CSV table of C-alpha atoms in Angstrom, one decimal:
chain,number,residue,atom,x,y,z
A,726,UNK,CA,40.1,-19.2,8.7
A,727,UNK,CA,39.0,-21.9,6.4
A,728,UNK,CA,41.1,-22.0,3.3
A,729,UNK,CA,38.0,-22.1,1.0
A,730,UNK,CA,36.5,-19.1,2.6
A,731,UNK,CA,37.0,-15.6,1.4
A,732,UNK,CA,37.4,-13.3,4.3
A,733,UNK,CA,34.1,-11.7,5.3
A,734,UNK,CA,35.5,-8.3,4.9
A,735,UNK,CA,33.6,-5.1,5.6
A,736,UNK,CA,32.6,-4.2,2.1
A,737,UNK,CA,32.5,-0.5,2.7
A,738,UNK,CA,31.9,2.3,5.1
A,739,UNK,CA,28.3,3.1,5.7
A,740,UNK,CA,28.8,6.7,4.7
A,741,UNK,CA,30.8,5.9,1.6
A,742,UNK,CA,28.8,6.0,-1.7
A,743,UNK,CA,27.6,2.7,-2.9
A,744,UNK,CA,29.9,1.1,-5.5
A,745,UNK,CA,27.5,-1.5,-6.7
A,746,UNK,CA,29.6,-3.0,-9.4
A,747,UNK,CA,32.7,-3.4,-7.2
A,748,UNK,CA,30.7,-5.1,-4.5
A,749,UNK,CA,28.8,-7.2,-7.0
A,750,UNK,CA,31.9,-8.5,-8.6
A,751,UNK,CA,33.5,-9.2,-5.3
A,752,UNK,CA,30.5,-11.2,-3.8
A,753,UNK,CA,28.4,-12.4,-6.6
A,754,UNK,CA,30.1,-15.8,-7.2
A,755,UNK,CA,30.1,-16.6,-3.5
A,756,UNK,CA,26.4,-15.7,-3.1
A,757,UNK,CA,25.5,-17.8,-6.2
A,758,UNK,CA,27.4,-20.7,-4.8
A,759,UNK,CA,25.6,-20.5,-1.4
A,760,UNK,CA,22.2,-20.6,-3.2
A,761,UNK,CA,23.4,-23.4,-5.4
A,762,UNK,CA,24.0,-25.5,-2.3
A,763,UNK,CA,20.4,-25.1,-1.3
A,764,UNK,CA,18.8,-25.6,-4.7
A,765,UNK,CA,19.9,-27.9,-7.4
A,766,UNK,CA,19.8,-25.7,-10.5
A,767,UNK,CA,22.9,-23.5,-11.0
A,768,UNK,CA,21.1,-21.3,-13.6
A,769,UNK,CA,18.3,-20.6,-11.1
A,770,UNK,CA,21.0,-20.0,-8.4
A,771,UNK,CA,22.5,-17.3,-10.6
A,772,UNK,CA,19.1,-15.7,-11.1
A,773,UNK,CA,18.4,-15.7,-7.4
A,774,UNK,CA,21.8,-14.2,-6.7
A,775,UNK,CA,20.9,-11.3,-9.0
A,776,UNK,CA,17.6,-10.9,-7.1
A,777,UNK,CA,19.6,-10.8,-3.8
A,778,UNK,CA,21.8,-7.9,-5.1
A,779,UNK,CA,18.7,-6.2,-6.5
A,780,UNK,CA,17.0,-6.2,-3.1
A,781,UNK,CA,20.3,-5.2,-1.4
A,782,UNK,CA,20.7,-2.2,-3.8
A,783,UNK,CA,17.2,-1.0,-2.8
A,784,UNK,CA,17.7,-1.4,0.9
A,785,UNK,CA,19.9,1.4,2.3
A,786,UNK,CA,19.9,-0.2,5.8
A,787,UNK,CA,21.6,-3.3,4.4
A,788,UNK,CA,24.5,-1.4,2.9
A,789,UNK,CA,27.8,-0.4,4.4
A,790,UNK,CA,29.3,-2.5,7.1
A,791,UNK,CA,26.2,-4.8,7.3
A,792,UNK,CA,26.4,-5.8,3.7
A,793,UNK,CA,28.1,-9.1,4.0
A,794,UNK,CA,25.8,-10.5,6.7
A,795,UNK,CA,22.8,-9.2,4.9
A,796,UNK,CA,23.8,-10.8,1.5
A,797,UNK,CA,24.5,-14.2,3.0
A,798,UNK,CA,21.4,-14.2,5.1
A,799,UNK,CA,19.2,-13.2,2.2
A,800,UNK,CA,20.9,-15.7,-0.1
A,801,UNK,CA,20.2,-18.6,2.3
A,802,UNK,CA,16.6,-17.4,2.9
A,803,UNK,CA,15.9,-17.1,-0.8
A,804,UNK,CA,17.4,-20.5,-1.5
A,805,UNK,CA,15.4,-22.1,1.3
A,806,UNK,CA,12.2,-20.4,0.1
A,807,UNK,CA,12.8,-21.7,-3.4
A,808,UNK,CA,13.5,-25.2,-2.0
A,809,UNK,CA,10.3,-25.2,0.0
A,810,UNK,CA,8.3,-23.9,-3.0
A,811,UNK,CA,9.7,-26.7,-5.1
A,812,UNK,CA,9.0,-29.3,-2.4
A,813,UNK,CA,5.4,-28.1,-2.2
A,814,UNK,CA,5.1,-28.4,-6.0
A,815,UNK,CA,6.5,-31.9,-6.0
A,816,UNK,CA,4.2,-32.9,-3.2
A,817,UNK,CA,1.2,-32.1,-5.4
A,818,UNK,CA,2.8,-34.0,-8.3
A,819,UNK,CA,4.1,-31.1,-10.3
A,820,UNK,CA,7.6,-32.3,-10.5
A,821,UNK,CA,9.0,-29.3,-12.3
A,822,UNK,CA,11.9,-27.0,-11.8
A,823,UNK,CA,14.7,-27.4,-9.4
A,824,UNK,CA,13.8,-30.6,-7.7
A,825,UNK,CA,11.6,-32.2,-10.3
A,826,UNK,CA,11.7,-32.8,-14.0
A,827,UNK,CA,11.8,-36.2,-15.6
A,828,UNK,CA,14.5,-38.4,-14.1
A,829,UNK,CA,17.8,-38.5,-16.1
A,830,UNK,CA,20.5,-41.1,-15.8
A,831,UNK,CA,22.5,-38.5,-13.9
A,832,UNK,CA,19.7,-38.0,-11.4
A,833,UNK,CA,19.4,-41.6,-10.5
A,834,UNK,CA,23.0,-41.8,-9.5
A,835,UNK,CA,23.4,-42.2,-5.8
A,836,UNK,CA,25.3,-39.0,-5.2
A,837,UNK,CA,22.3,-37.1,-6.7
A,838,UNK,CA,20.0,-39.0,-4.5
A,839,UNK,CA,22.0,-38.0,-1.5
A,840,UNK,CA,22.0,-34.4,-2.5
A,841,UNK,CA,18.2,-34.4,-2.8
A,842,UNK,CA,17.9,-36.1,0.6
A,843,UNK,CA,20.1,-33.5,2.2
A,844,UNK,CA,18.1,-30.7,0.6
A,845,UNK,CA,14.8,-32.1,1.6
A,846,UNK,CA,16.0,-32.4,5.2
A,847,UNK,CA,17.4,-28.8,5.1
A,848,UNK,CA,14.0,-27.7,3.8
A,849,UNK,CA,12.3,-28.9,7.0
A,850,UNK,CA,14.8,-27.4,9.5
A,851,UNK,CA,14.4,-24.0,11.2
A,852,UNK,CA,15.6,-21.3,8.9
A,853,UNK,CA,18.5,-20.3,11.2
A,854,UNK,CA,19.6,-23.9,11.6
A,855,UNK,CA,19.5,-24.5,7.8
A,856,UNK,CA,21.4,-21.3,7.3
A,857,UNK,CA,24.1,-22.3,9.7
A,858,UNK,CA,24.6,-25.7,8.1
A,859,UNK,CA,24.6,-24.3,4.5
A,860,UNK,CA,27.0,-21.4,5.2
A,861,UNK,CA,29.3,-23.7,7.3
A,862,UNK,CA,29.4,-26.1,4.4
A,863,UNK,CA,30.3,-23.2,2.2
A,864,UNK,CA,33.3,-22.8,4.4
A,865,UNK,CA,32.4,-19.8,6.5
A,866,UNK,CA,34.3,-19.5,9.9
A,867,UNK,CA,32.4,-19.1,13.2
A,868,UNK,CA,33.1,-15.4,13.1
A,869,UNK,CA,31.7,-15.1,9.6
A,870,UNK,CA,28.7,-17.2,10.5
A,871,UNK,CA,28.1,-14.9,13.5
A,872,UNK,CA,28.3,-11.9,11.3
A,873,UNK,CA,26.2,-13.3,8.5
A,874,UNK,CA,23.4,-14.6,10.7
A,875,UNK,CA,23.5,-11.9,13.4
A,876,UNK,CA,24.6,-14.3,16.2
A,877,UNK,CA,26.7,-13.9,19.2
A,878,UNK,CA,30.1,-15.4,18.2
A,879,UNK,CA,30.4,-17.2,21.5
A,880,UNK,CA,27.2,-19.2,20.8
A,881,UNK,CA,27.8,-20.1,17.2
A,882,UNK,CA,29.5,-23.4,18.2
A,883,UNK,CA,26.5,-24.5,20.4
A,884,UNK,CA,23.9,-23.4,17.8
A,885,UNK,CA,25.8,-25.2,15.0
A,886,UNK,CA,26.0,-28.4,17.1
A,887,UNK,CA,22.3,-28.2,17.7
A,888,UNK,CA,21.7,-27.7,14.0
A,889,UNK,CA,23.8,-30.7,13.2
A,890,UNK,CA,21.9,-32.9,15.7
A,891,UNK,CA,18.6,-31.7,14.3
A,892,UNK,CA,19.8,-32.4,10.8
A,893,UNK,CA,20.8,-35.9,11.7
A,894,UNK,CA,17.6,-36.6,13.6
A,895,UNK,CA,15.4,-35.5,10.7
A,896,UNK,CA,17.6,-37.3,8.2
A,897,UNK,CA,17.4,-40.6,10.2
A,898,UNK,CA,13.7,-40.2,10.7
A,899,UNK,CA,13.2,-39.9,7.0
A,900,UNK,CA,15.7,-42.2,5.5
A,901,UNK,CA,16.6,-44.6,8.3
A,902,UNK,CA,19.8,-45.1,10.2
A,903,UNK,CA,22.7,-44.0,8.0
B,1080,UNK,CA,20.0,-47.2,21.8
B,1081,UNK,CA,22.8,-46.2,19.6
B,1082,UNK,CA,24.7,-43.1,20.9
B,1083,UNK,CA,27.1,-40.8,19.1
B,1084,UNK,CA,29.5,-38.2,20.3
B,1085,UNK,CA,29.2,-34.6,19.1
B,1086,UNK,CA,32.3,-35.0,16.9
B,1087,UNK,CA,30.8,-38.1,15.2
B,1088,UNK,CA,27.6,-36.2,14.5
B,1089,UNK,CA,29.6,-33.1,13.3
B,1090,UNK,CA,31.6,-35.3,10.9
B,1091,UNK,CA,28.6,-37.1,9.7
B,1092,UNK,CA,26.7,-33.9,9.0
B,1093,UNK,CA,29.7,-32.4,7.3
B,1094,UNK,CA,30.0,-35.5,5.1
B,1095,UNK,CA,26.3,-35.3,4.2
B,1096,UNK,CA,26.4,-31.6,3.5
B,1097,UNK,CA,29.5,-32.0,1.4
B,1098,UNK,CA,27.2,-33.6,-1.2
B,1099,UNK,CA,25.9,-30.1,-1.8
B,1100,UNK,CA,29.2,-28.8,-3.1
B,1101,UNK,CA,28.4,-27.3,-6.5
B,1102,UNK,CA,30.0,-28.8,-9.6
B,1103,UNK,CA,33.6,-27.7,-9.6
B,1104,UNK,CA,33.3,-26.9,-13.3
B,1105,UNK,CA,30.5,-24.4,-12.7
B,1106,UNK,CA,31.6,-20.8,-12.5
B,1107,UNK,CA,28.9,-18.2,-12.2
B,1108,UNK,CA,29.2,-15.5,-14.9
B,1109,UNK,CA,29.5,-12.3,-12.9
B,1110,UNK,CA,29.7,-10.1,-16.0
B,1111,UNK,CA,26.5,-11.4,-17.5
B,1112,UNK,CA,24.8,-11.3,-14.1
B,1113,UNK,CA,25.8,-7.7,-13.6
B,1114,UNK,CA,24.4,-6.7,-17.0
B,1115,UNK,CA,21.1,-8.4,-16.0
B,1116,UNK,CA,21.1,-6.6,-12.7
B,1117,UNK,CA,21.6,-3.3,-14.4
B,1118,UNK,CA,18.7,-4.0,-16.7
B,1119,UNK,CA,16.5,-4.8,-13.7
B,1120,UNK,CA,17.6,-1.6,-12.0
B,1121,UNK,CA,16.9,0.5,-15.1
B,1122,UNK,CA,13.4,-1.0,-15.4
B,1123,UNK,CA,12.8,-0.3,-11.8
B,1124,UNK,CA,13.9,3.3,-12.2
B,1125,UNK,CA,11.7,3.7,-15.3
B,1126,UNK,CA,8.7,2.3,-13.4
B,1127,UNK,CA,9.4,4.6,-10.5
B,1128,UNK,CA,9.6,7.6,-12.8
B,1129,UNK,CA,6.3,6.6,-14.4
B,1130,UNK,CA,4.7,6.3,-11.0
B,1131,UNK,CA,6.0,9.7,-10.1
B,1132,UNK,CA,4.6,11.3,-13.2
B,1133,UNK,CA,1.2,9.6,-12.8
B,1134,UNK,CA,1.0,10.7,-9.2
B,1135,UNK,CA,2.0,14.2,-10.1
B,1136,UNK,CA,-0.6,14.3,-12.9
B,1137,UNK,CA,-3.4,13.0,-10.6
B,1138,UNK,CA,-2.4,15.5,-7.9
B,1139,UNK,CA,-2.5,18.4,-10.4
B,1140,UNK,CA,-5.9,17.3,-11.7
B,1141,UNK,CA,-7.2,16.9,-8.1
B,1142,UNK,CA,-5.7,20.3,-7.1
B,1143,UNK,CA,-7.3,22.1,-10.1
B,1144,UNK,CA,-10.7,20.4,-9.4
B,1145,UNK,CA,-10.5,21.5,-5.8
B,1146,UNK,CA,-9.1,25.0,-6.2
B,1147,UNK,CA,-10.6,26.3,-9.4
B,1148,UNK,CA,-14.4,26.6,-10.1
B,1149,UNK,CA,-14.3,25.8,-13.8
B,1150,UNK,CA,-12.6,22.4,-13.6
B,1151,UNK,CA,-14.6,21.7,-10.4
B,1152,UNK,CA,-17.8,22.3,-12.3
B,1153,UNK,CA,-16.7,20.1,-15.2
B,1154,UNK,CA,-15.9,17.3,-12.7
B,1155,UNK,CA,-19.2,17.7,-11.0
B,1156,UNK,CA,-21.0,17.6,-14.4
B,1157,UNK,CA,-19.1,14.6,-15.4
B,1158,UNK,CA,-19.9,12.9,-12.1
B,1159,UNK,CA,-23.5,13.7,-12.5
B,1160,UNK,CA,-23.5,12.3,-16.1
B,1161,UNK,CA,-21.8,9.1,-15.0
B,1162,UNK,CA,-24.1,8.5,-12.0
B,1163,UNK,CA,-27.2,9.4,-14.0
B,1164,UNK,CA,-28.2,12.1,-11.4
B,1165,UNK,CA,-29.3,15.5,-12.6
B,1166,UNK,CA,-28.5,16.8,-16.0
B,1167,UNK,CA,-30.2,15.3,-18.9
B,1168,UNK,CA,-30.6,12.0,-17.1
B,1169,UNK,CA,-33.0,13.4,-14.4
B,1170,UNK,CA,-36.5,12.1,-14.6
B,1171,UNK,CA,-38.8,15.1,-14.8
B,1172,UNK,CA,-42.0,13.5,-15.8
B,1173,UNK,CA,-44.2,15.3,-13.3
B,1174,UNK,CA,-45.7,18.7,-13.8
B,1175,UNK,CA,-44.5,19.0,-17.4
B,1176,UNK,CA,-41.1,20.2,-16.3
B,1177,UNK,CA,-38.5,19.8,-19.0
B,1178,UNK,CA,-35.3,18.0,-18.1
B,1179,UNK,CA,-32.5,20.1,-16.7
B,1180,UNK,CA,-29.7,21.0,-19.0
B,1181,UNK,CA,-26.6,22.8,-17.9
B,1182,UNK,CA,-26.1,24.3,-21.3
B,1183,UNK,CA,-29.7,25.4,-21.9
B,1184,UNK,CA,-30.0,29.1,-22.0
B,1185,UNK,CA,-33.2,30.9,-21.2
B,1186,UNK,CA,-36.0,29.6,-23.4
B,1187,UNK,CA,-37.9,31.9,-25.8
B,1188,UNK,CA,-40.9,33.5,-24.2
B,1189,UNK,CA,-43.4,31.6,-26.3
B,1190,UNK,CA,-42.0,28.3,-25.1
B,1191,UNK,CA,-42.1,29.0,-21.4
B,1192,UNK,CA,-44.6,27.2,-19.3
B,1193,UNK,CA,-46.2,28.5,-16.1
B,1194,UNK,CA,-44.3,27.4,-12.9
B,1195,UNK,CA,-46.4,25.0,-10.8
B,1196,UNK,CA,-48.0,26.8,-7.8
B,1197,UNK,CA,-46.1,26.4,-4.5
B,1198,UNK,CA,-47.1,27.4,-1.0
B,1199,UNK,CA,-44.5,26.6,1.6
B,1200,UNK,CA,-43.6,27.8,5.1
B,1201,UNK,CA,-40.5,29.7,6.0
B,1202,UNK,CA,-38.5,29.3,9.2
B,1203,UNK,CA,-41.0,31.4,11.2
B,1204,UNK,CA,-43.9,29.3,10.1
B,1205,UNK,CA,-45.3,31.9,7.8
B,1206,UNK,CA,-46.8,30.6,4.5
B,1207,UNK,CA,-45.2,32.0,1.5
B,1208,UNK,CA,-46.8,31.7,-1.9
B,1209,UNK,CA,-44.8,31.7,-5.1
B,1210,UNK,CA,-47.5,33.9,-6.7
B,1211,UNK,CA,-46.4,36.6,-4.2
B,1212,UNK,CA,-43.3,37.2,-6.4
B,1213,UNK,CA,-45.3,38.0,-9.5
B,1214,UNK,CA,-43.7,40.8,-11.3
B,1215,UNK,CA,-40.2,39.9,-10.2
B,1216,UNK,CA,-37.6,37.6,-11.6
B,1217,UNK,CA,-37.3,34.6,-9.3
B,1218,UNK,CA,-34.2,32.4,-8.9
B,1219,UNK,CA,-35.6,29.3,-7.2
B,1220,UNK,CA,-33.0,26.9,-5.9
B,1221,UNK,CA,-33.8,23.4,-4.5
B,1222,UNK,CA,-31.1,22.5,-2.1
B,1223,UNK,CA,-30.2,20.3,0.9
B,1224,UNK,CA,-27.8,20.6,3.8
B,1225,UNK,CA,-26.0,17.4,2.8
B,1226,UNK,CA,-25.5,18.5,-0.8
B,1227,UNK,CA,-21.8,19.4,-1.3
B,1228,UNK,CA,-22.3,21.3,-4.6
B,1229,UNK,CA,-25.0,23.4,-2.8
B,1230,UNK,CA,-22.3,24.7,-0.5
B,1231,UNK,CA,-20.6,26.2,-3.5
B,1232,UNK,CA,-23.7,27.8,-5.0
B,1233,UNK,CA,-25.4,29.3,-2.0
B,1234,UNK,CA,-22.9,32.1,-1.2
B,1235,UNK,CA,-23.1,33.0,-4.9
B,1236,UNK,CA,-26.9,33.3,-4.8
B,1237,UNK,CA,-26.6,35.6,-1.7
B,1238,UNK,CA,-24.3,37.9,-3.7
B,1239,UNK,CA,-26.5,37.8,-6.7
B,1240,UNK,CA,-29.6,38.8,-4.6
B,1241,UNK,CA,-27.7,41.7,-3.0
B,1242,UNK,CA,-26.6,43.0,-6.4
B,1243,UNK,CA,-29.9,42.6,-8.3
B,1244,UNK,CA,-32.6,42.8,-5.7
B,1245,UNK,CA,-33.2,46.5,-6.3
B,1246,UNK,CA,-33.6,45.7,-10.1
B,1247,UNK,CA,-36.3,43.1,-9.5
B,1248,UNK,CA,-34.6,39.8,-8.5
B,1249,UNK,CA,-35.8,37.6,-5.7
B,1250,UNK,CA,-33.8,34.5,-4.7
B,1251,UNK,CA,-35.8,31.7,-3.0
B,1252,UNK,CA,-34.1,28.7,-1.5
B,1253,UNK,CA,-36.2,25.6,-1.0
B,1254,UNK,CA,-34.6,23.2,1.4
B,1255,UNK,CA,-35.8,19.6,1.2
B,1256,UNK,CA,-34.4,18.6,4.6
B,1257,UNK,CA,-37.7,18.9,6.4
B,1258,UNK,CA,-35.7,19.5,9.6
B,1259,UNK,CA,-35.8,23.2,10.4
B,1260,UNK,CA,-33.1,23.2,13.2
B,1261,UNK,CA,-30.6,21.6,10.8
B,1262,UNK,CA,-31.6,24.1,8.1
B,1263,UNK,CA,-31.3,27.0,10.5
B,1264,UNK,CA,-27.9,25.9,11.6
B,1265,UNK,CA,-26.8,25.7,8.0
B,1266,UNK,CA,-28.2,29.2,7.2
B,1267,UNK,CA,-26.4,30.7,10.1
B,1268,UNK,CA,-23.2,28.9,9.2
B,1269,UNK,CA,-23.2,29.9,5.5
B,1270,UNK,CA,-24.7,33.3,6.1
B,1271,UNK,CA,-27.6,32.9,3.6
B,1272,UNK,CA,-29.3,36.3,3.2
B,1273,UNK,CA,-32.2,35.3,1.0
B,1274,UNK,CA,-35.6,33.7,1.9
B,1275,UNK,CA,-35.5,30.0,2.6
B,1276,UNK,CA,-38.6,27.9,2.5
B,1277,UNK,CA,-39.0,24.4,4.0
B,1278,UNK,CA,-39.8,22.1,1.1
B,1279,UNK,CA,-40.6,18.4,1.1
B,1280,UNK,CA,-40.8,15.4,-1.3
B,1281,UNK,CA,-44.1,16.7,-2.7
B,1282,UNK,CA,-42.7,20.1,-3.7
B,1283,UNK,CA,-39.6,18.5,-5.2
B,1284,UNK,CA,-41.8,16.0,-7.1
B,1285,UNK,CA,-43.9,18.9,-8.4
B,1286,UNK,CA,-40.9,20.4,-10.1
B,1287,UNK,CA,-39.4,17.0,-11.1
B,1288,UNK,CA,-36.4,17.5,-8.8
B,1289,UNK,CA,-34.5,14.3,-8.0
B,1290,UNK,CA,-31.0,15.5,-7.5
B,1291,UNK,CA,-29.5,18.6,-6.0
B,1292,UNK,CA,-28.9,21.4,-6.6
B,1293,UNK,CA,-31.6,22.2,-9.1
B,1294,UNK,CA,-32.3,25.8,-10.0
B,1295,UNK,CA,-35.2,27.4,-11.9
B,1296,UNK,CA,-35.3,31.0,-13.0
B,1297,UNK,CA,-38.8,32.4,-13.4
B,1298,UNK,CA,-39.5,35.4,-15.5
B,1299,UNK,CA,-41.6,38.4,-14.3
B,1300,UNK,CA,-44.8,36.5,-15.3
B,1301,UNK,CA,-44.1,33.4,-13.2
B,1302,UNK,CA,-43.0,31.3,-16.2
B,1303,UNK,CA,-40.0,29.0,-16.1
B,1304,UNK,CA,-37.4,30.6,-18.3
B,1305,UNK,CA,-34.4,28.5,-17.3
B,1306,UNK,CA,-33.9,25.1,-15.6
B,1307,UNK,CA,-30.4,24.0,-14.4
B,1308,UNK,CA,-29.8,20.6,-13.0
B,1309,UNK,CA,-26.2,21.2,-12.3
B,1310,UNK,CA,-23.8,23.8,-10.9
B,1311,UNK,CA,-23.4,26.9,-13.0
B,1312,UNK,CA,-21.0,29.8,-12.8
B,1313,UNK,CA,-21.9,33.2,-11.4
B,1314,UNK,CA,-21.2,34.6,-14.9
B,1315,UNK,CA,-23.8,32.3,-16.5
B,1316,UNK,CA,-26.4,33.0,-13.9
B,1317,UNK,CA,-25.7,36.7,-14.1
B,1318,UNK,CA,-26.2,36.8,-17.9
B,1319,UNK,CA,-29.5,35.0,-17.6
B,1320,UNK,CA,-30.8,37.2,-14.8
B,1321,UNK,CA,-29.8,40.4,-16.6
B,1322,UNK,CA,-31.5,39.2,-19.7
B,1323,UNK,CA,-34.7,38.4,-17.8
B,1324,UNK,CA,-34.7,41.7,-15.9
B,1325,UNK,CA,-34.5,43.5,-19.2
B,1326,UNK,CA,-37.6,41.7,-20.6
B,1327,UNK,CA,-40.8,43.7,-20.4
C-alpha cells in the first residue's frame, strides 16, 4: 500500500448506528485534499468537503461499508463539477473564483500554470478517468481505487492506463508536445 | 511518429498530476468544518420540521373542509367571493331580483317583491306553473348536475320537504342542464324526492341566476322572502321555512 495513503478501511458496519463525528474526523482531511487536487482554492475545497459529508449523512444507502467509496467518488465528482463550472465561467470572460481572479505574481509562476493546465485537461476527460487519475495521484492503491469507484479490481490497471493515455493525448493536443 | 511505452506515459502522467499536490502547509481544519456541518444539519432539521408542521396544518384544514359542513361552507363562500361568482358579486340586474346574500334573513313582508312568473316542464313533459303553488311556502332551488355544491344541498332539501310538506312547504328544483336523461340519471342517483323542472338560460336570467346553487324561498303569497346565492346549513333553511310557515 502506498505510504501516503491511509488504508481505505471499512468505516463501520451497515447495521451500526452512524457515528458522524468519528467518521468525519477520520475522513474529512483526506476528502478535502482530494477536492483540492481538482480545484485550486483550498478554502472552497473545505466547503465542498463539508457538502460531501452533508450529502452522505442524508443518504442511508451510502453509509456503512460503502461509505469510503461513496465519499471519494462524491468528492471527485463535486470537485470536477466545480472545475467545469469555473471553466464555463472563464470561457465567458467571468474570470472569478477558483480558476479566475486577477493574476497574481504567484499565479504566473510556471508551476501554477502547469497546475491549471492539468486541471483544465482533467475537466475535459470522462468523469471516471478523471476520478482515477485524481485519486491515484492522492495515493490510493488499486484496491482502494476499485472500492472508491466501484470497479473490478482486476481491471483497475487497464482503466488507469487508458486514463493516462487519454490525459496525455488531450494535454498534447492543447499544449503541444511536452 | 513519436511512440512511448506505457511506463513512460504512466511516469509522465504521474509527474504532471503531481503538480496538483496541495500546499504542504495547508491543513484542513476538521474541527471548524465539523461545527459548520452541524450547523447545516440543524438548519436542515429545522426546515424539515417546519415543512412537517405546514403539511400537517394544511392536511388538517383540508380534512376539516372535507369532513365538516361548517368549514366546508366557509371555504365555499370564500371561493365564491374570490372568484366573484354568486354571493354579493352576482349580477342580478334582470327582473328586479336583489343580489343574493348568504347572511340575508327573510325580508320584511312590505319589502318583498312578487316572484317572476315561471312555466316549465317536468320530466314527464307536463307544464308546471309557479302560480300553482300559491298558498304554500316554496323553496325554489336552481341547480345543475355538474355543480359540486348542489350535491351537498339536494339531499338536505329532500329531507326538508319530507318534514315540512304537510305544514305547507313545497320544494321545487330547477335544473338548468337542458338534458333530461342526464338530469334523470342524477335524480335517480341522489334520490331526489321533490319536483324537478327543466329550466334553461331564459328562466335562470329571469331570476338573475348566474352561479349555482341559487335558492329562493317564496312566501305563501308568491313573493320572494329570501334569496341565497350560496350554500346554507339545514338549520338556517329550517329557521326561515318555519318562520314563513307561521306567517298568515
